[in-house]
One Martini backbone bead per residue (centre of mass of N, CA, C, O) as a GRO file, in nm:
protein
  481
    1MET     BB    1   0.922  -1.535   1.106
    2PHE     BB    2   0.833  -1.486   1.408
    3ASP     BB    3   0.784  -1.512   1.716
    4LYS     BB    4   0.527  -1.671   1.870
    5ASN     BB    5   0.454  -1.453   2.075
    6ILE     BB    6   0.347  -1.241   1.870
    7TYR     BB    7   0.107  -1.408   1.776
    8VAL     BB    8  -0.026  -1.455   2.055
    9SER     BB    9  -0.066  -1.155   2.116
   10ARG     BB   10  -0.239  -1.069   1.882
   11ARG     BB   11  -0.474  -1.266   1.928
   12ASN     BB   12  -0.534  -1.160   2.213
   13THR     BB   13  -0.596  -0.872   2.132
   14LEU     BB   14  -0.828  -0.942   1.943
   15LEU     BB   15  -1.002  -1.085   2.153
   16GLY     BB   16  -1.039  -0.833   2.327
   17LEU     BB   17  -1.180  -0.654   2.121
   18MET     BB   18  -1.415  -0.853   2.049
   19LYS     BB   19  -1.541  -0.871   2.341
   20GLN     BB   20  -1.658  -0.556   2.313
   21THR     BB   21  -1.910  -0.629   2.096
   22ALA     BB   22  -2.024  -0.875   2.281
   23PRO     BB   23  -2.180  -1.094   2.447
   24GLU     BB   24  -2.139  -1.359   2.602
   25GLY     BB   25  -2.213  -1.622   2.362
   26GLN     BB   26  -2.229  -1.391   2.097
   27ARG     BB   27  -1.954  -1.388   1.911
   28GLY     BB   28  -1.816  -1.643   1.795
   29LEU     BB   29  -1.636  -1.646   1.493
   30ALA     BB   30  -1.299  -1.613   1.364
   31ILE     BB   31  -1.201  -1.612   1.024
   32PHE     BB   32  -0.916  -1.748   0.836
   33LEU     BB   33  -0.795  -1.714   0.496
   34GLY     BB   34  -0.578  -1.834   0.304
   35ASN     BB   35  -0.395  -1.864   0.039
   36ASN     BB   36  -0.361  -1.990  -0.289
   37ASP     BB   37  -0.291  -2.127  -0.557
   38ALA     BB   38  -0.239  -1.979  -0.894
   39PRO     BB   39  -0.286  -2.007  -1.214
   40GLN     BB   40  -0.154  -1.881  -1.510
   41ASN     BB   41  -0.240  -2.142  -1.740
   42TYR     BB   42  -0.173  -2.393  -1.547
   43ARG     BB   43  -0.165  -2.639  -1.349
   44GLY     BB   44   0.160  -2.580  -1.183
   45ASN     BB   45   0.171  -2.284  -1.322
   46ASP     BB   46   0.223  -2.054  -1.095
   47TYR     BB   47   0.206  -1.810  -0.921
   48LYS     BB   48   0.349  -1.637  -0.698
   49PHE     BB   49   0.340  -1.673  -0.382
   50ARG     BB   50   0.094  -1.493  -0.163
   51GLN     BB   51   0.000  -1.410   0.131
   52GLU     BB   52  -0.237  -1.330   0.332
   53SER     BB   53  -0.191  -1.065   0.545
   54SER     BB   54  -0.371  -1.132   0.798
   55PHE     BB   55  -0.279  -1.420   0.824
   56LEU     BB   56   0.013  -1.357   0.862
   57TYR     BB   57  -0.013  -1.172   1.119
   58TYR     BB   58  -0.166  -1.404   1.309
   59TRP     BB   59  -0.017  -1.696   1.190
   60GLY     BB   60   0.264  -1.705   0.993
   61VAL     BB   61   0.183  -1.882   0.742
   62ASP     BB   62   0.378  -1.912   0.422
   63GLU     BB   63   0.133  -2.096   0.288
   64PRO     BB   64  -0.060  -2.297   0.116
   65GLY     BB   65  -0.363  -2.424   0.259
   66PHE     BB   66  -0.482  -2.222   0.493
   67ALA     BB   67  -0.655  -2.200   0.814
   68ALA     BB   68  -0.855  -2.012   1.074
   69VAL     BB   69  -0.964  -2.012   1.420
   70LEU     BB   70  -1.141  -1.785   1.655
   71ASP     BB   71  -1.284  -1.809   1.961
   72LEU     BB   72  -1.469  -1.543   2.112
   73ASP     BB   73  -1.558  -1.712   2.379
   74SER     BB   74  -1.319  -1.926   2.455
   75GLY     BB   75  -1.021  -1.881   2.289
   76GLU     BB   76  -1.007  -2.084   2.087
   77GLU     BB   77  -0.785  -2.254   1.843
   78CYS     BB   78  -0.720  -2.311   1.483
   79LEU     BB   79  -0.521  -2.503   1.249
   80TYR     BB   80  -0.559  -2.545   0.897
   81GLY     BB   81  -0.442  -2.847   0.724
   82ASN     BB   82  -0.228  -3.048   0.516
   83ASP     BB   83  -0.066  -3.317   0.493
   84VAL     BB   84   0.163  -3.491   0.344
   85ASP     BB   85   0.220  -3.708   0.083
   86ILE     BB   86   0.392  -3.902  -0.120
   87ASP     BB   87   0.344  -3.720  -0.374
   88ASP     BB   88   0.461  -3.458  -0.229
   89ILE     BB   89   0.744  -3.578  -0.158
   90ILE     BB   90   0.854  -3.618  -0.443
   91TRP     BB   91   0.839  -3.305  -0.512
   92MET     BB   92   0.913  -3.168  -0.203
   93GLY     BB   93   0.954  -3.332   0.024
   94PRO     BB   94   0.969  -3.320   0.335
   95GLN     BB   95   0.726  -3.201   0.585
   96PRO     BB   96   0.589  -3.036   0.805
   97SER     BB   97   0.346  -3.047   1.016
   98VAL     BB   98   0.075  -2.901   1.117
   99ALA     BB   99   0.127  -2.919   1.416
  100SER     BB  100   0.408  -2.787   1.413
  101LYS     BB  101   0.312  -2.517   1.300
  102ALA     BB  102   0.127  -2.451   1.538
  103ALA     BB  103   0.340  -2.440   1.745
  104ARG     BB  104   0.516  -2.210   1.617
  105ILE     BB  105   0.243  -2.009   1.692
  106GLY     BB  106   0.086  -2.110   1.963
  107SER     BB  107  -0.106  -2.347   1.864
  108ALA     BB  108  -0.265  -2.635   1.995
  109ARG     BB  109  -0.443  -2.657   1.743
  110SER     BB  110  -0.524  -2.902   1.475
  111ALA     BB  111  -0.641  -2.951   1.129
  112SER     BB  112  -0.789  -3.021   0.866
  113PHE     BB  113  -0.921  -2.860   0.607
  114ALA     BB  114  -1.199  -2.993   0.600
  115ALA     BB  115  -1.270  -2.904   0.906
  116PHE     BB  116  -1.332  -2.609   0.853
  117ALA     BB  117  -1.612  -2.635   0.724
  118THR     BB  118  -1.742  -2.817   0.945
  119ASP     BB  119  -1.719  -2.602   1.176
  120ILE     BB  120  -1.876  -2.380   1.047
  121ILE     BB  121  -2.141  -2.530   1.010
  122LYS     BB  122  -2.185  -2.599   1.307
  123ALA     BB  123  -2.202  -2.307   1.407
  124LYS     BB  124  -2.439  -2.218   1.232
  125GLU     BB  125  -2.645  -2.424   1.348
  126LYS     BB  126  -2.622  -2.275   1.638
  127GLY     BB  127  -2.617  -1.950   1.571
  128ARG     BB  128  -2.332  -1.849   1.506
  129ARG     BB  129  -2.110  -1.607   1.449
  130ILE     BB  130  -1.949  -1.506   1.139
  131HIS     BB  131  -1.622  -1.374   1.123
  132PHE     BB  132  -1.503  -1.172   0.845
  133LEU     BB  133  -1.309  -1.063   0.593
  134PRO     BB  134  -1.253  -0.904   0.334
  135THR     BB  135  -1.199  -0.989   0.007
  136SER     BB  136  -0.983  -1.043  -0.301
  137ARG     BB  137  -0.969  -1.323  -0.368
  138TYR     BB  138  -1.144  -1.542  -0.545
  139TYR     BB  139  -1.113  -1.803  -0.387
  140ASN     BB  140  -1.199  -1.685  -0.110
  141THR     BB  141  -1.468  -1.579  -0.191
  142MET     BB  142  -1.598  -1.857  -0.263
  143VAL     BB  143  -1.556  -2.004  -0.005
  144ILE     BB  144  -1.708  -1.809   0.193
  145SER     BB  145  -1.966  -1.791   0.037
  146GLY     BB  146  -2.037  -2.088   0.089
  147LEU     BB  147  -2.027  -2.103   0.404
  148VAL     BB  148  -2.233  -1.839   0.450
  149GLY     BB  149  -2.444  -1.784   0.222
  150SER     BB  150  -2.333  -1.580   0.001
  151THR     BB  151  -2.219  -1.328  -0.180
  152PRO     BB  152  -1.946  -1.215  -0.320
  153GLU     BB  153  -1.999  -0.915  -0.286
  154ASN     BB  154  -2.039  -0.923   0.026
  155VAL     BB  155  -1.751  -1.063   0.110
  156ARG     BB  156  -1.586  -0.794  -0.014
  157LYS     BB  157  -1.733  -0.637   0.227
  158ALA     BB  158  -1.804  -0.431   0.473
  159SER     BB  159  -2.025  -0.359   0.683
  160SER     BB  160  -2.241  -0.146   0.799
  161GLN     BB  161  -2.374  -0.013   1.070
  162ASP     BB  162  -2.682  -0.108   0.945
  163ILE     BB  163  -2.540  -0.394   0.906
  164SER     BB  164  -2.597  -0.731   0.964
  165GLY     BB  165  -2.447  -1.038   0.946
  166SER     BB  166  -2.303  -1.320   0.768
  167GLU     BB  167  -2.325  -1.199   0.467
  168TYR     BB  168  -2.109  -1.010   0.588
  169ALA     BB  169  -1.857  -0.855   0.657
  170SER     BB  170  -1.700  -0.768   0.950
  171LEU     BB  171  -1.686  -0.474   1.111
  172GLU     BB  172  -1.556  -0.551   1.376
  173LEU     BB  173  -1.311  -0.707   1.269
  174THR     BB  174  -1.201  -0.498   1.072
  175LYS     BB  175  -1.150  -0.273   1.286
  176ALA     BB  176  -0.958  -0.434   1.471
  177VAL     BB  177  -0.738  -0.494   1.265
  178ILE     BB  178  -0.671  -0.212   1.187
  179SER     BB  179  -0.589  -0.100   1.468
  180MET     BB  180  -0.335  -0.291   1.468
  181ARG     BB  181  -0.194  -0.253   1.185
  182LEU     BB  182  -0.137   0.056   1.199
  183ILE     BB  183   0.038  -0.019   1.442
  184LYS     BB  184   0.378  -0.064   1.463
  185GLU     BB  185   0.599  -0.274   1.544
  186LYS     BB  186   0.930  -0.328   1.592
  187CYS     BB  187   0.951  -0.575   1.397
  188GLU     BB  188   0.824  -0.426   1.158
  189ILE     BB  189   1.015  -0.199   1.127
  190GLU     BB  190   1.258  -0.354   1.063
  191GLU     BB  191   1.149  -0.475   0.800
  192ILE     BB  192   1.104  -0.200   0.657
  193ASP     BB  193   1.387  -0.122   0.662
  194LYS     BB  194   1.484  -0.354   0.484
  195ALA     BB  195   1.305  -0.280   0.238
  196CYS     BB  196   1.441   0.011   0.210
  197GLU     BB  197   1.719  -0.094   0.137
  198ILE     BB  198   1.631  -0.242  -0.122
  199GLY     BB  199   1.515   0.022  -0.248
  200TYR     BB  200   1.777   0.166  -0.264
  201LEU     BB  201   1.929  -0.044  -0.449
  202MET     BB  202   1.728  -0.033  -0.688
  203HIS     BB  203   1.744   0.282  -0.744
  204THR     BB  204   2.048   0.297  -0.779
  205ALA     BB  205   2.057   0.105  -1.026
  206ALA     BB  206   1.878   0.281  -1.205
  207ARG     BB  207   2.044   0.539  -1.211
  208LYS     BB  208   2.293   0.403  -1.348
  209ALA     BB  209   2.117   0.304  -1.606
  210CYS     BB  210   2.044   0.596  -1.684
  211LYS     BB  211   2.087   0.607  -2.032
  212PRO     BB  212   2.131   0.685  -2.325
  213GLY     BB  213   1.967   0.412  -2.517
  214VAL     BB  214   1.815   0.284  -2.298
  215ARG     BB  215   1.587   0.069  -2.186
  216GLU     BB  216   1.335   0.066  -1.972
  217GLN     BB  217   1.327  -0.254  -1.936
  218ASP     BB  218   1.618  -0.281  -1.840
  219ILE     BB  219   1.580  -0.129  -1.571
  220VAL     BB  220   1.362  -0.302  -1.455
  221GLY     BB  221   1.525  -0.568  -1.448
  222ILE     BB  222   1.743  -0.467  -1.254
  223MET     BB  223   1.560  -0.394  -1.013
  224GLU     BB  224   1.414  -0.672  -0.978
  225GLY     BB  225   1.669  -0.831  -0.925
  226VAL     BB  226   1.738  -0.707  -0.651
  227THR     BB  227   1.483  -0.803  -0.498
  228ILE     BB  228   1.533  -1.108  -0.533
  229SER     BB  229   1.832  -1.115  -0.405
  230LYS     BB  230   1.724  -0.956  -0.115
  231GLY     BB  231   1.415  -1.072  -0.153
  232TRP     BB  232   1.102  -1.139  -0.258
  233GLY     BB  233   1.045  -0.853  -0.416
  234VAL     BB  234   0.807  -0.675  -0.530
  235SER     BB  235   0.540  -0.470  -0.395
  236PHE     BB  236   0.500  -0.377  -0.701
  237ALA     BB  237   0.442  -0.263  -0.994
  238THR     BB  238   0.648  -0.111  -1.190
  239ILE     BB  239   0.719   0.231  -1.221
  240LEU     BB  240   0.841   0.339  -1.560
  241SER     BB  241   0.868   0.669  -1.705
  242GLN     BB  242   0.859   0.937  -1.944
  243ASN     BB  243   0.541   0.941  -1.877
  244GLY     BB  244   0.464   1.099  -1.582
  245GLU     BB  245   0.159   1.200  -1.630
  246THR     BB  246   0.126   0.891  -1.592
  247LEU     BB  247   0.100   0.772  -1.285
  248HIS     BB  248   0.060   0.443  -1.388
  249ASN     BB  249   0.319   0.350  -1.571
  250HIS     BB  250   0.388   0.015  -1.736
  251MET     BB  251   0.545   0.117  -1.978
  252HIS     BB  252   0.877  -0.017  -2.121
  253HIS     BB  253   0.967   0.069  -2.442
  254GLN     BB  254   1.148   0.300  -2.416
  255ILE     BB  255   1.403   0.535  -2.484
  256ILE     BB  256   1.643   0.698  -2.354
  257THR     BB  257   1.610   1.062  -2.345
  258PRO     BB  258   1.729   1.352  -2.377
  259GLY     BB  259   1.522   1.592  -2.183
  260ARG     BB  260   1.389   1.387  -2.017
  261LEU     BB  261   1.176   1.224  -1.770
  262LEU     BB  262   1.217   0.984  -1.506
  263VAL     BB  263   0.984   0.783  -1.351
  264ILE     BB  264   1.025   0.611  -1.027
  265ASP     BB  265   0.799   0.369  -0.896
  266ALA     BB  266   0.934   0.168  -0.630
  267GLY     BB  267   0.944  -0.164  -0.458
  268ALA     BB  268   0.997  -0.371  -0.165
  269GLU     BB  269   1.028  -0.696  -0.028
  270SER     BB  270   1.069  -0.875   0.219
  271ASN     BB  271   1.080  -1.202   0.333
  272THR     BB  272   0.813  -1.090   0.529
  273HIS     BB  273   0.645  -0.873   0.347
  274TYR     BB  274   0.761  -0.605   0.375
  275ALA     BB  275   0.743  -0.263   0.261
  276SER     BB  276   0.837  -0.047  -0.006
  277ASP     BB  277   0.815   0.318  -0.130
  278PHE     BB  278   0.965   0.477  -0.407
  279THR     BB  279   1.037   0.808  -0.556
  280ARG     BB  280   1.202   0.910  -0.865
  281THR     BB  281   1.337   1.180  -1.065
  282LEU     BB  282   1.502   1.183  -1.383
  283PRO     BB  283   1.750   1.300  -1.583
  284CYS     BB  284   1.823   1.152  -1.893
  285GLY     BB  285   2.101   1.342  -1.933
  286GLY     BB  286   2.187   1.430  -1.609
  287LYS     BB  287   2.027   1.712  -1.654
  288PHE     BB  288   1.844   1.975  -1.589
  289THR     BB  289   1.643   2.191  -1.684
  290SER     BB  290   1.531   2.486  -1.590
  291ARG     BB  291   1.229   2.404  -1.593
  292GLN     BB  292   1.256   2.130  -1.439
  293CYS     BB  293   1.388   2.254  -1.180
  294GLU     BB  294   1.155   2.429  -1.085
  295ILE     BB  295   0.954   2.190  -1.040
  296TYR     BB  296   1.135   1.998  -0.878
  297ASP     BB  297   1.184   2.198  -0.634
  298ILE     BB  298   0.890   2.204  -0.549
  299VAL     BB  299   0.854   1.900  -0.483
  300ALA     BB  300   1.085   1.888  -0.273
  301SER     BB  301   0.955   2.096  -0.079
  302CYS     BB  302   0.701   1.928  -0.026
  303ASN     BB  303   0.835   1.686   0.093
  304GLU     BB  304   0.961   1.838   0.332
  305LEU     BB  305   0.709   1.963   0.455
  306ALA     BB  306   0.577   1.696   0.533
  307TYR     BB  307   0.801   1.599   0.717
  308ASN     BB  308   0.773   1.853   0.922
  309LEU     BB  309   0.451   1.799   0.979
  310ALA     BB  310   0.472   1.509   1.067
  311LYS     BB  311   0.275   1.429   1.356
  312PRO     BB  312   0.139   1.405   1.640
  313GLY     BB  313  -0.189   1.547   1.613
  314THR     BB  314  -0.178   1.530   1.302
  315SER     BB  315  -0.338   1.541   1.002
  316TYR     BB  316  -0.286   1.431   0.683
  317ARG     BB  317  -0.485   1.618   0.562
  318ASP     BB  318  -0.342   1.884   0.655
  319VAL     BB  319  -0.080   1.823   0.508
  320HIS     BB  320  -0.194   1.820   0.227
  321ILE     BB  321  -0.303   2.117   0.233
  322SER     BB  322  -0.028   2.246   0.282
  323VAL     BB  323   0.112   2.145   0.024
  324ALA     BB  324  -0.092   2.272  -0.173
  325ALA     BB  325  -0.027   2.561  -0.096
  326HIS     BB  326   0.265   2.560  -0.164
  327MET     BB  327   0.245   2.481  -0.456
  328LEU     BB  328   0.068   2.719  -0.551
  329GLU     BB  329   0.259   2.946  -0.475
  330SER     BB  330   0.491   2.846  -0.660
  331LEU     BB  331   0.324   2.857  -0.928
  332LYS     BB  332   0.252   3.152  -0.913
  333GLY     BB  333   0.554   3.243  -0.952
  334LEU     BB  334   0.531   3.111  -1.262
  335GLY     BB  335   0.225   3.188  -1.380
  336LEU     BB  336   0.003   2.938  -1.360
  337VAL     BB  337  -0.121   3.093  -1.129
  338LYS     BB  338  -0.397   3.280  -0.961
  339GLY     BB  339  -0.446   3.432  -0.664
  340SER     BB  340  -0.574   3.295  -0.387
  341VAL     BB  341  -0.463   3.044  -0.225
  342ASN     BB  342  -0.696   2.968  -0.038
  343ASP     BB  343  -0.904   2.965  -0.274
  344MET     BB  344  -0.765   2.740  -0.436
  345VAL     BB  345  -0.783   2.522  -0.220
  346ASN     BB  346  -1.094   2.529  -0.184
  347GLU     BB  347  -1.131   2.463  -0.510
  348GLY     BB  348  -0.905   2.239  -0.608
  349ILE     BB  349  -0.655   2.331  -0.793
  350ALA     BB  350  -0.431   2.118  -0.722
  351GLY     BB  351  -0.564   1.876  -0.892
  352LEU     BB  352  -0.436   1.955  -1.167
  353PHE     BB  353  -0.122   1.880  -1.055
  354MET     BB  354  -0.245   1.678  -0.801
  355PRO     BB  355  -0.458   1.393  -0.844
  356HIS     BB  356  -0.340   1.302  -0.567
  357GLY     BB  357  -0.232   1.189  -0.287
  358LEU     BB  358   0.021   1.217  -0.044
  359GLY     BB  359  -0.076   0.928   0.087
  360HIS     BB  360  -0.009   0.602   0.257
  361ASN     BB  361  -0.030   0.314   0.390
  362MET     BB  362   0.235   0.089   0.535
  363GLY     BB  363   0.342  -0.270   0.517
  364ILE     BB  364   0.261  -0.562   0.417
  365ASP     BB  365   0.122  -0.354   0.247
  366VAL     BB  366   0.173  -0.091   0.050
  367HIS     BB  367  -0.145  -0.071   0.075
  368ASP     BB  368  -0.251  -0.084   0.366
  369MET     BB  369  -0.558  -0.268   0.380
  370GLU     BB  370  -0.742  -0.185   0.125
  371ASP     BB  371  -0.915  -0.454   0.135
  372LEU     BB  372  -1.084  -0.350   0.389
  373GLY     BB  373  -1.104  -0.043   0.323
  374GLU     BB  374  -1.014   0.271   0.262
  375ASN     BB  375  -1.184   0.440   0.470
  376LEU     BB  376  -1.128   0.267   0.721
  377VAL     BB  377  -0.824   0.305   0.713
  378GLY     BB  378  -0.778   0.637   0.629
  379TYR     BB  379  -1.030   0.709   0.834
  380ASP     BB  380  -1.186   0.874   1.060
  381ASP     BB  381  -1.500   0.891   1.191
  382ASP     BB  382  -1.476   1.232   1.164
  383GLN     BB  383  -1.432   1.178   0.856
  384THR     BB  384  -1.454   1.324   0.520
  385ARG     BB  385  -1.452   1.271   0.202
  386SER     BB  386  -1.358   1.415  -0.059
  387ARG     BB  387  -1.442   1.534  -0.410
  388GLN     BB  388  -1.188   1.628  -0.488
  389LEU     BB  389  -0.930   1.652  -0.674
  390GLY     BB  390  -0.697   1.470  -0.491
  391LEU     BB  391  -0.816   1.482  -0.201
  392GLY     BB  392  -1.009   1.236  -0.280
  393SER     BB  393  -0.727   1.044  -0.306
  394LEU     BB  394  -0.676   1.025  -0.010
  395ARG     BB  395  -0.572   0.744   0.192
  396MET     BB  396  -0.446   0.933   0.424
  397ALA     BB  397  -0.614   1.130   0.700
  398ARG     BB  398  -0.535   1.076   0.973
  399MET     BB  399  -0.453   1.093   1.278
  400LEU     BB  400  -0.143   1.096   1.412
  401ARG     BB  401   0.061   0.812   1.521
  402PRO     BB  402   0.257   0.630   1.681
  403GLY     BB  403   0.338   0.380   1.421
  404HIS     BB  404   0.291   0.509   1.170
  405VAL     BB  405   0.298   0.416   0.809
  406ILE     BB  406   0.400   0.655   0.556
  407THR     BB  407   0.366   0.837   0.270
  408ASP     BB  408   0.575   1.086   0.073
  409GLU     BB  409   0.406   1.199  -0.241
  410PRO     BB  410   0.459   1.437  -0.428
  411GLY     BB  411   0.326   1.618  -0.725
  412ILE     BB  412   0.382   1.715  -1.074
  413TYR     BB  413   0.143   1.757  -1.347
  414PHE     BB  414   0.103   1.756  -1.717
  415ILE     BB  415  -0.228   1.702  -1.842
  416PRO     BB  416  -0.366   1.777  -2.129
  417ALA     BB  417  -0.653   1.663  -2.097
  418LEU     BB  418  -0.715   1.800  -1.826
  419ILE     BB  419  -0.671   2.086  -1.904
  420GLU     BB  420  -0.873   2.100  -2.131
  421LYS     BB  421  -1.119   2.023  -1.963
  422TRP     BB  422  -1.107   2.271  -1.776
  423LYS     BB  423  -1.123   2.479  -1.993
  424LYS     BB  424  -1.391   2.399  -2.121
  425GLU     BB  425  -1.554   2.396  -1.821
  426GLY     BB  426  -1.430   2.614  -1.604
  427THR     BB  427  -1.271   2.504  -1.350
  428GLY     BB  428  -1.047   2.725  -1.284
  429LYS     BB  429  -1.191   3.001  -1.202
  430GLY     BB  430  -0.947   3.213  -1.288
  431PHE     BB  431  -0.673   3.064  -1.165
  432VAL     BB  432  -0.584   2.957  -1.452
  433ASN     BB  433  -0.313   2.959  -1.684
  434PHE     BB  434  -0.367   2.818  -1.991
  435SER     BB  435  -0.160   2.956  -2.184
  436ARG     BB  436   0.095   2.873  -2.017
  437LEU     BB  437   0.045   2.560  -2.009
  438GLU     BB  438   0.107   2.488  -2.306
  439GLU     BB  439   0.421   2.478  -2.250
  440TYR     BB  440   0.380   2.187  -2.074
  441TYR     BB  441   0.268   1.941  -2.259
  442ASP     BB  442   0.589   1.806  -2.267
  443PHE     BB  443   0.687   1.750  -1.973
  444GLY     BB  444   0.509   1.573  -1.765
  445GLY     BB  445   0.651   1.452  -1.453
  446ILE     BB  446   0.667   1.469  -1.082
  447ARG     BB  447   0.793   1.245  -0.828
  448LEU     BB  448   0.836   1.226  -0.457
  449GLU     BB  449   0.930   0.938  -0.235
  450ASP     BB  450   0.876   0.859   0.101
  451ASP     BB  451   0.918   0.684   0.414
  452LEU     BB  452   0.724   0.699   0.721
  453LEU     BB  453   0.772   0.734   1.079
  454ILE     BB  454   0.585   0.776   1.351
  455THR     BB  455   0.668   0.947   1.637
  456GLU     BB  456   0.646   1.099   1.930
  457ASP     BB  457   0.791   1.390   1.788
  458GLY     BB  458   0.729   1.283   1.476
  459CYS     BB  459   0.973   1.180   1.234
  460ARG     BB  460   1.100   0.921   1.011
  461ARG     BB  461   1.294   0.792   0.786
  462LEU     BB  462   1.318   0.507   0.618
  463GLY     BB  463   1.597   0.375   0.655
  464SER     BB  464   1.957   0.423   0.650
  465ARG     BB  465   1.911   0.571   0.365
  466ARG     BB  466   1.900   0.831   0.118
  467LEU     BB  467   1.799   0.926  -0.155
  468PRO     BB  468   1.848   1.140  -0.373
  469ILE     BB  469   1.672   1.476  -0.412
  470LEU     BB  470   1.829   1.700  -0.486
  471SER     BB  471   1.900   1.820  -0.780
  472SER     BB  472   2.215   1.839  -0.734
  473ASP     BB  473   2.239   1.535  -0.620
  474VAL     BB  474   2.140   1.398  -0.864
  475GLU     BB  475   2.343   1.501  -1.072
  476ALA     BB  476   2.592   1.396  -0.909
  477ALA     BB  477   2.514   1.091  -0.919
  478MET     BB  478   2.487   1.067  -1.236
  479ALA     BB  479   2.816   1.154  -1.249
  480GLY     BB  480   2.961   0.992  -1.002
  481GLU     BB  481   3.018   1.181  -0.730
   0.00000   0.00000   0.00000
């Protein structure tokens, strides 16, 4: 938890933003519902608790069973939750009161959780607008659905410009929250740096454990143990596989085999829930083959190019396109594609090799705020999402500003099923050398990812130290040099 003044300032800023959207007396309430415990298989044996991120951002309470209201007309606010009783104390010990928790975040008023529903219903009866954010958790979806009298489908998405009313999540509140959470404060950047240090340690442990004969699952266990010993845990389910052509492969049953490539996409959360997200690709025998090194070095150069281009006043969409052009130029040099690079970029040929976007926003969520709407978070109002494979999956396209935290994660993958589909349908439009690509059907894939903070004059890589990324440095690190 940060100092209470940070939470007070955030709520005051949000109040100011929301006051711009409607005349005084017609603004209503902004409601925030925290997460609750969720049973894995029976009540009491719950999944590890993780607080709802926007609730955490504005209210700071990292416990289940809380809600909050911000009155957008009067500026009054209230934290709702239940004080423990003797049964709770027997199992949990004495706990601070809800009132004391409200005081810790600078909120003067507190009430029981039951009063949350009562206050919302009273406000609705008076015709006041109820603003809420799109939900992701099933429990929160059902609670808000019941309170506002809407369908679960509607409360899980923000209204569009031409839809208004309390039956939909509030577009005004959603945009206001996004505008604030996109630009990271100093205290947040410090926490992300901490998460990146844990990420460095977990990936270093994985590299040391990557030896022929070792099970992938053993490496995953070592990595995740680091995150629990140093922070909250992983920031997302660990991706670790020798089948790197499957972008999000969570199967960890294989044995490390010399000659193959191991893609490790994994991150950590600090104890305050800020995320890191790194990817490295390792040669399973300690050294890259010449063919692996050719592709690896292209990906590494794409990663470096994105780092050099990412700066205020440049859109990350343009950075993605520049990286795609560089990648295609390099693949052209290997005889895998042919023709004009500009024409290939315009036709979306890069998507055959990198069917994902260059990066995404990162913060309290590893894919920051995507529960609020991926396009709302990742695209400026004057940007339209592409339908091309690859570019269409770009999660962060916005014009970059100081304080943005984004990932830089180019990759090259040889996906036999996708290549065959393009070949059959003629999607390559004469640019793709399909016969040459058949030689790469057993290659797998390579992805290399760093986390970037956009600064006043460029960007910096987050974390105090960088994982080895040049092919020669990776080989040296695996040899223990």
